[in-house]
Amino acid sequence: MASERYNAPNREKHWQKVWQEKDIFSTDTESERPKYYVLEMFPYPSGRIHIGHVRNYAMGDVVARFKRAKGFNVLHPMGWDAFGMPAENAAMKNKVHPGEWTYENIANMREQMKMLGLSIDWDREFATCDVEYYHQQQKLFLDFLDKDLAFRRTSKVNWDPVDHTVLANEQVIDGKGWRSGAPVEQRELTQWFFRITRYADDLLDSLEDLKRWPEKVRTMQHNWIGKSEGALLRFELGEQNRPEGFFQIEVFTTRSDTLFGASFCALSPGHPLTRKLAEDNSELAAFIKECEQLGTALEDIEKAEKKGIDTGLTVSHPLDDNWQIPVYVANFVLMDYGTGAVFGCPAHDQRDLDFARKYNLDVTPVVIPANEDPADYKIADIAYTGPGKLANSRFLDGLEMEAAKSAVITELDKNGKAERQTQYRLRDWGISRQRYWGCPIPIIHCKTCDIVPVPVEDLPVKLPDDVSFDKPGNPLEHHPTWKNVKCPKCGSEARRETDTMDTFVDSSWYYARFCSPKADVPVVAKEVNKWLPVDQYIGGVEHAILHLLYSRFFARAMCETGHLEVKEPFAGLFTQGMVNHETYKDENGDWLSPSDVRIEGEGKNRKAVHDRTGAPVTIGPIEKMSKSKLNTIDPSEILAHYGADTARWFMLSDSPPERDVEWTQAGAEGAWRFVHRLNRLIEEALPKLAKAEAPEPDDFDEAAKTLRQQSHKAIDAVEQDLENLRFNRAVAQIYEFTNHLGSATKSFEAANEGQAFALREAATFLVQMFAPMMPHLAEECWARLQYHTLVVDSPWPKANQALLIDETIKIAVQVNGKRRDELTISPDASKNSIEKAALALDNVKRSIGDKKVKKVIIVPKRIVNIVI
RNA sequence: GCGGGCGUGGCGGAAUUGGUAGACGCAAGGGACUUAAAAUCCCUCGGCCUUUGUGCUGUGCGGGUUCGAGUCCCGCCGCCCGCACCA
């Protein structure tokens, strides 16, 4: 009777075909059911799916299938984030066209993803490098331009002076270009920007409404926008040495209260005054050059040792003309934030303190903590940033910080030396990229008409196919004909904009495009307003700020340009953790792939050798899977061997989805065994089950009733876990329930009507509760249970509330916080009767001894604590 | 450097959100079945103790709040993510 071993890969193919033939996953656009839009962050088509993708898409698929079972009309699309640097790198390395490389990768990955059995509406698939997609994106750009949401200004880029090319931050390694090895320089280029700062306040305030976003993501975005209310202060330059045309330094500060603690002013290396001074100060010019070699990445700039140069200039203190303050140029002052200049108050800012110690500048505390005496309060190595009362500050002495801030601004405002100002850390979004493989910016530069948008009817501006990557730099720049065009306005010789858009632009509106993926407008209002916002968006935390903030900007910008009515694109967000794996190195210290490594022994004796040569291998730390460390697992081997259900189940088990997981062979095998166990269990239970259409009997014996309670509790618990994306807990529930059903299958009798019914109910529930996670096996079992339907179409069972309530519960009894016994009692027993019963327990009596009971704490349904 | 997060047995983790720490799974050990193996099934499984208990101890480390802390507060340590041109 025992069936053939379940051939998962084989049966999975079968069920995928059935779903496809019945067109199960095409979105029903006419449905009356409530909509539910599930979206996972779409993948970059690197060529092969990654186990992290399996985790991400398995989660999304569980949500999609679960919501479908709950009666929603589900939209669950998939596409490709297909523009970007890797395609160009491949082109340079392998002489293959980026487009060809990308589409080939997409084909491979699509095939792999289809093996996962995802409930995706593949009819809506697109790649961002499809002309049809970027055509619409170019229209959006022109609309943004119209509303002044797109504009040009200069900004700095990393410049490789040998390759004559712009470098991405990740291409700058220790201040040198990754290919040429030449020290990077900074260059000012005129580039295109999106005016995200227009919505700074709205992007900030609306975070509060995103109730189904992780708190940490909201906090990160809040800090990223970085609204700070402060003051703009003006320091007059001393007449000595000051360059022509410069009279003052403007400084933004949130700590105007510390103005009497100022001991220096510092300019950014990029400040106009710095530039001017450097013209005839070679030391300063060299310093600027040194700063520029750090590249444009903020991280590198802030990690660098704090350094400065005394310019020899002084400014007068805004509140005392006789007080001269030295002016430095410092590498930690950012040109992009505030005014590019700061005043330093070393006592109350750590960076300023470090700088002051290095250059022997005064450190005068002006804010004194409550428990300190102003007369002898000194700052050592740590700046004091907390609250306190002002001291050493003339008319401010004794004031609280906030009062002092106001007092300073009010005083300075009288003679125009200060005004209140709000600053944001958020900067406008630079979208220009000097690269080929991106969406062309639809602009023509004409000598007479200046910037001319490409007329909508002339769109799309297609990327030319005949490009060469032999020369470093942007192939569009070198293209002989593409670049040269006639001006659409005056007809004279003009040239195309050769910058393409940041790939973040592509991913900032794809969620909207999925609602009408074939339309010849960016979005069809009726569709997009019906489906948006995305009800559940799932992806990695690494996108917590940029991608999600840009998408929120785009929705707003698309509202302003009349495309959308929904300004928040993602109502629910879930950020899943990464998949990690052990790392391995051979004797030469080179990384090894897990597939080349054989593990021997267990626990402390565990060691690794090279699979083919037997050479010893060092087991390294468990790290994020990355190509450079070779610790990636190719899911296609897993899929071919164990099947999709095993891979999906394992990725959903154990680890909470928001946390990282480690891929282990043992874990995969455990999941695989469970697949077989379920299959066997249904097989074994079959002869004892009531008929599919059998009515509910009037009577159930104790055993049948217990199983029914377990079934209903399990379906209820799994429902709640899936609703809250706690997949690991749902998995544990299912394991536990499977154990119950396993015992019942052994002892129950087919002839006992109540037992047969309870058993069928349990088996049915079990299949339905694991169906979202292991959909293929579920169809297999569903068919075996003689239902002539598909489990994918079956509605989620409703738990019977009456079966969820226990007649008695156990609560712990503590004496002085230590557990001494437990009490079995009715869940609605009164406090009084609980206390009586608890005090009557032998163990409790012994623990109390002859001591006096001081207090009895009773939390109904939870605990009793007797304090003696 | 700045911002955010995480830390519980050999391992992944659970803990009704302040109420019996270790559910469930993996690994391991023992046993059953088998000519044998695989598969399967059953049992044990945080640490300590010449007191095996109604015992002590235990959630990264050190303090604190509370009748009660893995959970809250303060201070450390370690790891991870982001930092605007990787996607």
Coordinates of N, CA and C in Angstrom, one line a residue, chain A residues 92 159-167 177-182 471-474 478:
Chain A
M92 N 32.3 44.8 -21.3 CA 33.7 45.1 -21.5 C 34.6 43.8 -21.4
W159 N 36.2 61.1 -10.4 CA 36.7 61.1 -11.8 C 38.0 60.3 -11.8
D160 N 38.0 59.3 -12.7 CA 39.3 58.5 -12.9 C 40.1 59.2 -14.0
P161 N 41.2 59.8 -13.6 CA 42.0 60.6 -14.6 C 42.7 59.8 -15.7
V162 N 42.8 58.5 -15.4 CA 43.5 57.7 -16.4 C 42.5 57.1 -17.4
D163 N 41.4 56.6 -16.9 CA 40.4 56.0 -17.8 C 39.4 57.0 -18.3
H164 N 39.5 58.3 -17.8 CA 38.6 59.4 -18.2 C 37.2 58.9 -18.1
T165 N 36.9 58.5 -17.0 CA 35.5 58.0 -16.8 C 35.0 58.3 -15.4
V166 N 33.7 58.4 -15.2 CA 33.1 58.7 -13.9 C 33.0 57.4 -13.2
L167 N 33.4 57.4 -11.9 CA 33.4 56.1 -11.1 C 32.3 56.1 -10.1
G177 N 40.9 54.4 -8.5 CA 40.0 53.8 -9.4 C 40.3 52.3 -9.5
W178 N 39.2 51.5 -9.6 CA 39.3 50.1 -9.4 C 40.0 49.4 -10.6
R179 N 40.0 50.0 -11.8 CA 40.7 49.4 -12.9 C 42.0 50.1 -13.1
S180 N 42.1 51.4 -13.1 CA 43.3 52.1 -13.5 C 44.2 52.1 -12.3
G181 N 43.7 52.1 -11.1 CA 44.5 52.3 -9.9 C 45.0 53.7 -9.6
A182 N 44.5 54.6 -10.5 CA 44.9 56.0 -10.3 C 44.1 56.7 -9.2
K471 N 36.6 51.7 -25.7 CA 37.2 52.9 -25.1 C 36.5 53.0 -23.7
P472 N 37.3 53.4 -22.7 CA 36.6 53.7 -21.4 C 35.7 54.9 -21.5
G473 N 34.8 55.0 -20.6 CA 33.8 56.1 -20.7 C 32.5 55.7 -21.3
N474 N 31.6 56.7 -21.4 CA 30.3 56.5 -21.9 C 30.2 56.3 -23.4
H478 N 30.8 58.6 -27.4 CA 31.6 58.3 -28.5 C 30.9 57.8 -29.8

